[in-house]
Amino acid sequence: MDQLRIRGGSRLHGEITVSGAKNAALPELCAALLTDQPVMLRNVPRLRDVATMRKLLENMGVQTQAHGERGGLTLHAAGPIEPLAPYDLVKTMRASVLVLGPLLARFGQAKVSLPGGCAIGSRPVDQHIKGLQAMGADIVVEHGYMVARLPQGQRRLKGARITTDMITVTGTENLLMAATLAEGETILENAAQEPEVTDLAEMLIKMGANIEGHGSSRIRIQGVERLDGCDHAVVSDRIEAGTFLCAVAATGGEAVLRHARGDHLDAVIDKLRDAGVAVEVRGDAVRVASPGAAQLKAQSFRTTEYPGFPTDMQAQFMALNCVAQGASSVTETIFENRFMHVQELQRLGAKIHIDGRVALVEGVPRLSGATVMATDLRASASLVIAGLVAEGETVVDRIYHLDRGYDQMEVKLRALGADIERLS
């Protein structure tokens, strides 16, 4: 099992290119199921989750081909397609549920295993099921599978007004894809507003979908008979960009992030600036300069849905707070079990007290290297940031979590001057 070995203390300087967003690429791969024409995706990140999704689609009968250019992938779901997502492929990745809507919309049936993924709390699929049932699907959960089909004699899903009980990104994406081929109009109320949802909608529009209101809490979709192929570049990964912003902020130095979307990171950038970090957005590049965490002021924050502070940046910013000046509180409102990185940060010398969904952090002058264990994707990133500022050597174990969501993180950090290597 791979590990990362980090020798802390190096300031980060240089320039890197931010990869395409995992959370946009995964639903966009699934969107290829909506048409029998080829779909060309560009800027697809090289991640374990992407490889898993590609394998799942190939298992159904989708033809895929990677291209020599970086991040190019063609998908062709011409058929025959077996509308089955088995447990052995779904168990490692919750995003596999995103095949449910496209399969049901185009083929009228689907059998999808209940998903797995990071152990950061419950992410129920009941909102997906509720929405698809409102569109006329019959769905039962049996033997660990969601079994969905259209009623006998019904050729297409029916448009409906759907209000989810909570804001759900994958739920919005699943229902959005299903609605593109439904009969009549579908209105999604309480829809997720994340940039990845907007990017998926833009891709679907290129395929011929009729969508309005994406990027807001109310999305209107007028169903069409069929969708065509398209050529689409996956939007830049705001969470990868935010992670590197926190890394430079903690270690000190100056870096430029190319192909970054600063306008997708307003909440994080505002907190960094309040802490004393210089962040400048220049078109599709972000420049960050920091004197180092010892001269920064710790910032309290509360995670919430976009455009608020993202839960996927909570652990990374907490690592920065651990070595910044003063005390701070971090309130996690999205997932009930997303403080598992805390005890590993404590092994490095961090002072953190947990009170329910609130972490109280007291900045310390220094952290000391140790062997730590990654528990989930973003926790992995927080431990890497902590290792970059810790004295001595830090070894991060179980980094397969990291590989699920970061495209060659250690290579990019080395390009910025970090002393980091992968141990196989």
CSV table of C-alpha atoms in Angstrom, one decimal:
chain,number,residue,atom,x,y,z
A,1,MET,CA,0.0,0.0,0.0
A,2,ASP,CA,1.5,3.4,-1.1
A,3,GLN,CA,2.6,6.0,1.4
A,4,LEU,CA,3.7,9.6,1.1
A,5,ARG,CA,6.9,10.7,2.9
A,6,ILE,CA,7.2,14.4,3.6
A,7,ARG,CA,10.1,16.3,5.1
A,8,GLY,CA,8.6,19.5,6.3
A,9,GLY,CA,9.9,23.0,6.4
A,10,SER,CA,10.2,23.9,2.7
A,11,ARG,CA,8.5,27.1,1.4
A,12,LEU,CA,6.5,26.6,-1.8
A,13,HIS,CA,7.4,28.6,-4.9
A,14,GLY,CA,6.5,28.2,-8.5
A,15,GLU,CA,3.7,27.4,-10.9
A,16,ILE,CA,1.3,24.4,-11.3
A,17,THR,CA,-1.7,23.6,-13.5
A,18,VAL,CA,-5.0,22.7,-11.7
A,19,SER,CA,-6.6,19.5,-13.1
A,20,GLY,CA,-10.2,19.0,-14.1
A,21,ALA,CA,-12.8,18.6,-11.3
A,22,LYS,CA,-13.5,15.1,-10.1
A,23,ASN,CA,-17.0,16.1,-9.0
A,24,ALA,CA,-17.7,17.3,-12.5
A,25,ALA,CA,-16.0,14.5,-14.5
A,26,LEU,CA,-17.9,11.7,-12.8
A,27,PRO,CA,-21.5,12.9,-13.7
A,28,GLU,CA,-20.3,13.9,-17.1
A,29,LEU,CA,-19.0,10.4,-17.8
A,30,CYS,CA,-22.4,9.1,-16.8
A,31,ALA,CA,-24.1,11.6,-19.1
A,32,ALA,CA,-22.6,9.7,-22.1
A,33,LEU,CA,-25.3,7.0,-21.3
A,34,LEU,CA,-28.0,9.5,-22.5
A,35,THR,CA,-27.0,9.2,-26.2
A,36,ASP,CA,-26.0,6.7,-28.8
A,37,GLN,CA,-23.5,9.2,-30.3
A,38,PRO,CA,-19.9,9.6,-29.2
A,39,VAL,CA,-19.1,12.0,-26.4
A,40,MET,CA,-15.7,13.6,-26.2
A,41,LEU,CA,-14.5,14.8,-22.8
A,42,ARG,CA,-11.4,16.9,-22.3
A,43,ASN,CA,-9.4,17.8,-19.1
A,44,VAL,CA,-10.5,14.6,-17.4
A,45,PRO,CA,-8.4,14.1,-14.3
A,46,ARG,CA,-6.3,11.0,-13.8
A,47,LEU,CA,-7.9,9.7,-10.6
A,48,ARG,CA,-8.9,6.4,-9.1
A,49,ASP,CA,-12.6,7.4,-9.0
A,50,VAL,CA,-12.5,8.3,-12.7
A,51,ALA,CA,-10.9,4.9,-13.5
A,52,THR,CA,-13.5,3.2,-11.5
A,53,MET,CA,-16.4,5.0,-13.2
A,54,ARG,CA,-14.8,4.2,-16.6
A,55,LYS,CA,-14.6,0.6,-15.7
A,56,LEU,CA,-18.2,0.6,-14.5
A,57,LEU,CA,-19.4,2.1,-17.8
A,58,GLU,CA,-17.3,-0.3,-19.9
A,59,ASN,CA,-18.8,-3.2,-17.9
A,60,MET,CA,-22.2,-2.0,-19.1
A,61,GLY,CA,-21.1,-2.0,-22.7
A,62,VAL,CA,-19.9,1.6,-23.2
A,63,GLN,CA,-16.9,1.9,-25.5
A,64,THR,CA,-14.2,4.2,-24.1
A,65,GLN,CA,-11.0,5.4,-25.6
A,66,ALA,CA,-8.3,7.6,-24.0
A,67,HIS,CA,-6.5,10.0,-26.3
A,68,GLY,CA,-2.9,11.1,-26.3
A,69,GLU,CA,-3.7,14.6,-25.5
A,70,ARG,CA,-3.8,15.2,-21.7
A,71,GLY,CA,-7.2,14.3,-20.2
A,72,GLY,CA,-9.0,13.3,-23.5
A,73,LEU,CA,-11.6,10.5,-23.3
A,74,THR,CA,-14.2,9.5,-25.8
A,75,LEU,CA,-17.3,7.5,-24.6
A,76,HIS,CA,-19.7,5.8,-27.0
A,77,ALA,CA,-22.9,4.1,-25.5
A,78,ALA,CA,-24.2,2.9,-28.8
A,79,GLY,CA,-25.2,-0.4,-27.3
A,80,PRO,CA,-26.1,-3.0,-26.5
A,81,ILE,CA,-26.0,-1.6,-22.9
A,82,GLU,CA,-26.7,-3.7,-19.8
A,83,PRO,CA,-28.3,-1.4,-17.3
A,84,LEU,CA,-26.6,-2.9,-14.3
A,85,ALA,CA,-24.2,-1.4,-11.8
A,86,PRO,CA,-22.9,-4.3,-9.7
A,87,TYR,CA,-21.8,-4.1,-6.1
A,88,ASP,CA,-18.2,-5.0,-6.7
A,89,LEU,CA,-17.7,-1.9,-8.9
A,90,VAL,CA,-20.0,0.5,-6.9
A,91,LYS,CA,-18.8,-0.3,-3.4
A,92,THR,CA,-15.7,1.9,-3.5
A,93,MET,CA,-17.4,5.0,-4.9
A,94,ARG,CA,-20.7,6.7,-3.9
A,95,ALA,CA,-20.8,8.6,-7.2
A,96,SER,CA,-21.7,5.4,-9.0
A,97,VAL,CA,-25.3,6.2,-8.1
A,98,LEU,CA,-25.2,8.8,-10.9
A,99,VAL,CA,-25.8,6.1,-13.6
A,100,LEU,CA,-29.3,5.5,-12.2
A,101,GLY,CA,-31.0,8.6,-13.8
A,102,PRO,CA,-29.4,8.3,-17.3
A,103,LEU,CA,-30.1,4.5,-17.5
A,104,LEU,CA,-33.7,4.9,-16.5
A,105,ALA,CA,-34.2,7.9,-18.8
A,106,ARG,CA,-32.8,6.2,-21.9
A,107,PHE,CA,-33.4,2.5,-21.4
A,108,GLY,CA,-36.4,2.5,-19.1
A,109,GLN,CA,-34.8,0.3,-16.5
A,110,ALA,CA,-31.8,0.1,-14.2
A,111,LYS,CA,-30.4,-2.0,-11.4
A,112,VAL,CA,-27.8,-0.1,-9.3
A,113,SER,CA,-26.1,-1.3,-6.1
A,114,LEU,CA,-26.4,1.0,-3.1
A,115,PRO,CA,-23.2,3.0,-3.1
A,116,GLY,CA,-20.1,3.0,-0.9
A,117,GLY,CA,-17.2,5.5,-0.7
A,118,CYS,CA,-15.6,7.5,2.1
A,119,ALA,CA,-16.8,6.9,5.6
A,120,ILE,CA,-17.6,10.5,6.4
A,121,GLY,CA,-21.2,10.1,7.2
A,122,SER,CA,-24.5,9.2,5.6
A,123,ARG,CA,-25.3,10.4,2.1
A,124,PRO,CA,-28.7,8.9,1.5
A,125,VAL,CA,-30.0,8.1,-1.9
A,126,ASP,CA,-33.6,8.5,-0.9
A,127,GLN,CA,-33.8,11.9,-2.6
A,128,HIS,CA,-32.7,10.4,-5.9
A,129,ILE,CA,-35.4,7.7,-5.5
A,130,LYS,CA,-38.1,10.2,-4.5
A,131,GLY,CA,-37.4,12.4,-7.5
A,132,LEU,CA,-37.4,9.6,-10.0
A,133,GLN,CA,-40.6,8.2,-8.5
A,134,ALA,CA,-42.2,11.6,-9.0
A,135,MET,CA,-41.2,11.3,-12.7
A,136,GLY,CA,-43.2,8.0,-12.9
A,137,ALA,CA,-40.6,5.4,-12.2
A,138,ASP,CA,-41.3,2.3,-10.1
A,139,ILE,CA,-38.3,1.7,-7.8
A,140,VAL,CA,-37.8,-0.8,-5.1
A,141,VAL,CA,-34.7,-1.5,-2.9
A,142,GLU,CA,-34.0,-5.2,-2.6
A,143,HIS,CA,-30.9,-7.3,-1.8
A,144,GLY,CA,-28.8,-4.1,-1.6
A,145,TYR,CA,-29.8,-2.9,-5.1
A,146,MET,CA,-32.1,-0.1,-6.3
A,147,VAL,CA,-34.2,-1.7,-9.0
A,148,ALA,CA,-36.0,0.8,-11.2
A,149,ARG,CA,-38.2,0.5,-14.3
A,150,LEU,CA,-40.9,2.4,-16.1
A,151,PRO,CA,-44.5,1.1,-15.7
A,152,GLN,CA,-45.7,-1.2,-18.5
A,153,GLY,CA,-46.7,0.7,-21.5
A,154,GLN,CA,-44.9,3.9,-20.4
A,155,ARG,CA,-42.1,4.8,-22.9
A,156,ARG,CA,-40.5,7.8,-21.1
A,157,LEU,CA,-40.2,9.4,-17.7
A,158,LYS,CA,-42.7,12.1,-17.1
A,159,GLY,CA,-41.8,15.7,-16.2
A,160,ALA,CA,-42.6,16.8,-12.7
A,161,ARG,CA,-42.0,19.5,-10.1
A,162,ILE,CA,-39.5,18.0,-7.6
A,163,THR,CA,-38.5,19.6,-4.3
A,164,THR,CA,-35.8,17.7,-2.5
A,165,ASP,CA,-35.9,17.6,1.3
A,166,MET,CA,-32.2,18.7,1.4
A,167,ILE,CA,-29.7,20.2,-1.0
A,168,THR,CA,-28.0,17.3,-2.7
A,169,VAL,CA,-25.4,17.6,-5.4
A,170,THR,CA,-25.6,14.1,-6.8
A,171,GLY,CA,-29.3,14.1,-6.4
A,172,THR,CA,-29.6,17.3,-8.4
A,173,GLU,CA,-27.3,15.8,-11.1
A,174,ASN,CA,-29.1,12.5,-11.3
A,175,LEU,CA,-32.5,14.2,-11.7
A,176,LEU,CA,-31.2,16.7,-14.1
A,177,MET,CA,-29.8,14.0,-16.4
A,178,ALA,CA,-33.0,12.0,-16.1
A,179,ALA,CA,-35.2,15.0,-16.9
A,180,THR,CA,-33.4,15.8,-20.2
A,181,LEU,CA,-35.2,12.8,-21.9
A,182,ALA,CA,-38.4,13.0,-19.9
A,183,GLU,CA,-41.8,13.9,-21.5
A,184,GLY,CA,-42.7,17.4,-20.7
A,185,GLU,CA,-41.3,19.9,-18.2
A,186,THR,CA,-39.4,19.1,-15.0
A,187,ILE,CA,-38.7,21.8,-12.3
A,188,LEU,CA,-36.0,21.0,-9.7
A,189,GLU,CA,-36.6,23.1,-6.6
A,190,ASN,CA,-33.9,23.4,-3.8
A,191,ALA,CA,-31.4,22.4,-6.4
A,192,ALA,CA,-27.6,22.3,-5.7
A,193,GLN,CA,-25.8,25.4,-7.1
A,194,GLU,CA,-22.3,24.0,-7.2
A,195,PRO,CA,-20.1,24.9,-10.2
A,196,GLU,CA,-19.9,21.1,-11.0
A,197,VAL,CA,-23.7,21.0,-11.4
A,198,THR,CA,-23.6,24.1,-13.7
A,199,ASP,CA,-20.8,22.5,-15.8
A,200,LEU,CA,-22.9,19.3,-16.2
A,201,ALA,CA,-25.9,21.4,-17.3
A,202,GLU,CA,-23.7,23.2,-19.9
A,203,MET,CA,-22.5,19.8,-21.2
A,204,LEU,CA,-26.1,18.6,-21.5
A,205,ILE,CA,-27.1,21.7,-23.4
A,206,LYS,CA,-24.3,21.0,-25.9
A,207,MET,CA,-25.9,17.6,-26.3
A,208,GLY,CA,-29.3,19.2,-27.2
A,209,ALA,CA,-30.9,19.4,-23.8
A,210,ASN,CA,-33.3,22.3,-23.0
A,211,ILE,CA,-32.2,23.6,-19.5
A,212,GLU,CA,-32.6,27.0,-17.8
A,213,GLY,CA,-31.7,28.2,-14.3
A,214,HIS,CA,-28.7,26.0,-13.6
A,215,GLY,CA,-26.5,27.7,-11.1
A,216,SER,CA,-29.6,28.7,-9.1
A,217,SER,CA,-31.8,26.8,-6.7
A,218,ARG,CA,-34.5,26.4,-9.4
A,219,ILE,CA,-33.7,24.5,-12.6
A,220,ARG,CA,-36.2,24.1,-15.4
A,221,ILE,CA,-35.8,21.3,-17.9
A,222,GLN,CA,-37.9,20.8,-21.0
A,223,GLY,CA,-37.5,17.1,-22.0
A,224,VAL,CA,-36.4,16.3,-25.6
A,225,GLU,CA,-36.8,13.1,-27.6
A,226,ARG,CA,-33.1,12.4,-28.0
A,227,LEU,CA,-29.7,13.8,-27.2
A,228,ASP,CA,-26.6,13.9,-29.4
A,229,GLY,CA,-22.9,13.7,-28.7
A,230,CYS,CA,-20.7,16.7,-27.8
A,231,ASP,CA,-17.2,17.9,-27.2
A,232,HIS,CA,-16.8,19.3,-23.6
A,233,ALA,CA,-13.9,20.3,-21.4
A,234,VAL,CA,-14.3,19.4,-17.7
A,235,VAL,CA,-14.3,22.5,-15.5
A,236,SER,CA,-11.3,23.2,-13.3
A,237,ASP,CA,-11.2,21.5,-9.8
A,238,ARG,CA,-11.9,24.2,-7.3
A,239,ILE,CA,-11.2,21.9,-4.4
A,240,GLU,CA,-7.7,21.0,-5.7
A,241,ALA,CA,-7.1,24.7,-6.2
A,242,GLY,CA,-8.2,25.5,-2.7
A,243,THR,CA,-6.0,22.7,-1.3
A,244,PHE,CA,-2.9,24.2,-2.9
A,245,LEU,CA,-3.9,27.7,-1.7
A,246,CYS,CA,-4.0,26.3,1.8
A,247,ALA,CA,-0.7,24.5,1.3
A,248,VAL,CA,1.1,27.7,0.2
A,249,ALA,CA,-0.6,29.7,2.9
A,250,ALA,CA,0.7,27.3,5.6
A,251,THR,CA,4.2,26.8,4.4
A,252,GLY,CA,4.8,30.3,3.1
A,253,GLY,CA,6.0,31.3,-0.3
A,254,GLU,CA,4.5,32.3,-3.6
A,255,ALA,CA,2.8,30.3,-6.3
A,256,VAL,CA,0.6,30.7,-9.4
A,257,LEU,CA,-2.2,28.2,-10.1
A,258,ARG,CA,-2.9,28.0,-13.8
A,259,HIS,CA,-6.4,26.9,-15.1
A,260,ALA,CA,-7.9,27.7,-11.7
A,261,ARG,CA,-11.3,29.3,-11.2
A,262,GLY,CA,-11.0,31.8,-8.4
A,263,ASP,CA,-14.6,32.8,-8.9
A,264,HIS,CA,-15.6,29.4,-7.7
A,265,LEU,CA,-13.6,29.8,-4.4
A,266,ASP,CA,-14.9,33.1,-3.1
A,267,ALA,CA,-15.6,31.8,0.4
A,268,VAL,CA,-12.2,30.1,0.8
A,269,ILE,CA,-10.3,33.1,-0.7
A,270,ASP,CA,-12.1,35.5,1.6
A,271,LYS,CA,-11.0,33.5,4.7
A,272,LEU,CA,-7.5,33.3,3.4
A,273,ARG,CA,-7.3,37.1,2.9
A,274,ASP,CA,-8.8,37.6,6.3
A,275,ALA,CA,-6.0,35.4,7.7
A,276,GLY,CA,-3.3,37.6,6.0
A,277,VAL,CA,-2.7,35.7,2.8
A,278,ALA,CA,-2.4,37.7,-0.5
A,279,VAL,CA,-4.6,36.1,-3.1
A,280,GLU,CA,-5.0,37.6,-6.6
A,281,VAL,CA,-7.3,36.3,-9.3
A,282,ARG,CA,-6.2,37.0,-12.8
A,283,GLY,CA,-8.5,35.5,-15.4
A,284,ASP,CA,-8.0,31.7,-15.2
A,285,ALA,CA,-5.0,32.0,-12.9
A,286,VAL,CA,-4.7,32.5,-9.2
A,287,ARG,CA,-1.6,33.9,-7.5
A,288,VAL,CA,-1.1,33.3,-3.8
A,289,ALA,CA,1.7,34.7,-1.5
A,290,SER,CA,2.0,34.0,2.2
A,291,PRO,CA,4.6,34.8,4.9
A,292,GLY,CA,3.9,31.4,6.5
A,293,ALA,CA,1.3,30.3,9.0
A,294,ALA,CA,3.2,31.6,12.0
A,295,GLN,CA,2.3,35.2,10.8
A,296,LEU,CA,-1.3,34.4,9.9
A,297,LYS,CA,-4.4,34.8,12.0
A,298,ALA,CA,-6.6,31.7,12.5
A,299,GLN,CA,-10.1,31.9,11.0
A,300,SER,CA,-13.3,30.5,12.3
A,301,PHE,CA,-15.8,29.2,9.6
A,302,ARG,CA,-18.9,27.1,9.1
A,303,THR,CA,-19.3,24.7,6.2
A,304,THR,CA,-22.5,25.1,4.1
A,305,GLU,CA,-23.7,24.5,0.6
A,306,TYR,CA,-22.3,26.5,-2.3
A,307,PRO,CA,-21.6,29.4,-2.5
A,308,GLY,CA,-20.8,29.1,1.2
A,309,PHE,CA,-17.6,27.5,2.6
A,310,PRO,CA,-17.3,24.0,1.1
A,311,THR,CA,-17.2,21.0,3.4
A,312,ASP,CA,-14.6,19.6,1.0
A,313,MET,CA,-12.2,22.4,2.2
A,314,GLN,CA,-12.9,22.0,5.9
A,315,ALA,CA,-10.0,19.6,6.7
A,316,GLN,CA,-7.4,21.5,4.7
A,317,PHE,CA,-8.2,24.9,6.2
A,318,MET,CA,-8.3,23.3,9.7
A,319,ALA,CA,-4.7,22.2,9.1
A,320,LEU,CA,-3.8,25.8,8.4
A,321,ASN,CA,-5.5,26.9,11.6
A,322,CYS,CA,-3.5,24.4,13.6
A,323,VAL,CA,-0.3,26.5,13.0
A,324,ALA,CA,-1.8,30.0,12.7
A,325,GLN,CA,-1.9,32.6,15.4
A,326,GLY,CA,-4.8,32.4,17.8
A,327,ALA,CA,-7.9,30.2,18.4
A,328,SER,CA,-10.6,29.3,15.9
A,329,SER,CA,-13.8,27.2,15.7
A,330,VAL,CA,-14.7,25.0,12.7
A,331,THR,CA,-18.3,24.0,12.4
A,332,GLU,CA,-19.2,21.1,10.1
A,333,THR,CA,-22.9,21.2,9.0
A,334,ILE,CA,-22.9,18.9,6.0
A,335,PHE,CA,-21.5,15.5,7.2
A,336,GLU,CA,-21.9,14.3,10.7
A,337,ASN,CA,-18.6,12.3,10.8
A,338,ARG,CA,-16.1,14.5,9.1
A,339,PHE,CA,-13.6,15.2,11.9
A,340,MET,CA,-11.8,11.9,11.6
A,341,HIS,CA,-8.6,13.7,10.6
A,342,VAL,CA,-8.5,15.4,14.0
A,343,GLN,CA,-6.9,12.6,15.9
A,344,GLU,CA,-4.3,12.3,13.2
A,345,LEU,CA,-3.5,16.0,13.3
A,346,GLN,CA,-3.2,15.6,17.1
A,347,ARG,CA,-0.5,13.0,16.5
A,348,LEU,CA,1.5,15.7,14.8
A,349,GLY,CA,1.0,18.0,17.8
A,350,ALA,CA,-2.1,20.0,16.9
A,351,LYS,CA,-4.4,21.2,19.7
A,352,ILE,CA,-8.0,20.5,18.8
A,353,HIS,CA,-11.0,19.8,20.9
A,354,ILE,CA,-14.2,18.3,19.4
A,355,ASP,CA,-17.6,19.3,20.7
A,356,GLY,CA,-20.3,17.7,18.6
A,357,ARG,CA,-20.1,19.2,15.1
A,358,VAL,CA,-17.6,21.9,16.3
A,359,ALA,CA,-13.9,21.7,16.4
A,360,LEU,CA,-12.1,24.2,18.6
A,361,VAL,CA,-8.5,24.7,17.3
A,362,GLU,CA,-5.7,26.5,19.2
A,363,GLY,CA,-2.8,27.4,17.0
A,364,VAL,CA,0.6,26.0,18.1
A,365,PRO,CA,4.1,27.3,17.1
A,366,ARG,CA,5.1,24.1,15.4
A,367,LEU,CA,4.0,20.5,14.5
A,368,SER,CA,6.3,17.5,14.6
A,369,GLY,CA,6.5,14.8,12.0
A,370,ALA,CA,5.0,11.4,12.7
A,371,THR,CA,3.3,8.5,10.9
A,372,VAL,CA,-0.3,9.3,10.3
A,373,MET,CA,-3.2,7.5,8.6
A,374,ALA,CA,-5.6,8.9,6.0
A,375,THR,CA,-9.2,8.2,6.7
A,376,ASP,CA,-10.9,9.8,3.7
A,377,LEU,CA,-10.1,11.9,0.7
A,378,ARG,CA,-10.0,15.4,2.1
A,379,ALA,CA,-8.5,14.2,5.4
A,380,SER,CA,-5.6,12.9,3.4
A,381,ALA,CA,-5.0,16.4,2.0
A,382,SER,CA,-5.1,18.0,5.4
A,383,LEU,CA,-2.4,15.6,6.6
A,384,VAL,CA,-0.2,16.4,3.7
A,385,ILE,CA,-0.5,20.1,4.4
A,386,ALA,CA,0.3,19.5,8.1
A,387,GLY,CA,3.3,17.3,7.1
A,388,LEU,CA,4.6,20.1,4.9
A,389,VAL,CA,4.9,22.5,7.9
A,390,ALA,CA,5.9,19.9,10.5
A,391,GLU,CA,9.4,19.6,11.8
A,392,GLY,CA,11.1,16.4,10.7
A,393,GLU,CA,9.6,13.5,8.7
A,394,THR,CA,5.9,12.7,8.3
A,395,VAL,CA,4.6,9.5,6.6
A,396,VAL,CA,1.0,9.5,5.4
A,397,ASP,CA,-0.4,6.0,5.1
A,398,ARG,CA,-3.4,4.8,3.1
A,399,ILE,CA,-3.1,7.4,0.5
A,400,TYR,CA,-5.3,5.5,-1.9
A,401,HIS,CA,-7.9,7.9,-0.5
A,402,LEU,CA,-5.8,10.8,-1.9
A,403,ASP,CA,-5.6,9.2,-5.3
A,404,ARG,CA,-9.4,9.1,-5.5
A,405,GLY,CA,-9.5,12.9,-5.8
A,406,TYR,CA,-6.1,14.4,-6.5
A,407,ASP,CA,-4.3,14.1,-9.8
A,408,GLN,CA,-0.6,13.4,-8.9
A,409,MET,CA,-0.6,15.7,-5.9
A,410,GLU,CA,3.0,14.8,-4.8
A,411,VAL,CA,4.3,15.6,-8.4
A,412,LYS,CA,2.7,19.1,-8.3
A,413,LEU,CA,4.0,19.7,-4.7
A,414,ARG,CA,7.5,18.7,-5.8
A,415,ALA,CA,7.2,21.2,-8.7
A,416,LEU,CA,6.6,23.9,-6.0
A,417,GLY,CA,9.7,22.8,-4.0
A,418,ALA,CA,8.2,20.4,-1.5
A,419,ASP,CA,10.3,17.5,-0.2
A,420,ILE,CA,7.8,14.8,-0.8
A,421,GLU,CA,7.9,11.3,-2.3
A,422,ARG,CA,5.7,8.4,-2.9
A,423,LEU,CA,6.7,5.1,-1.2
A,424,SER,CA,5.3,1.9,-2.8
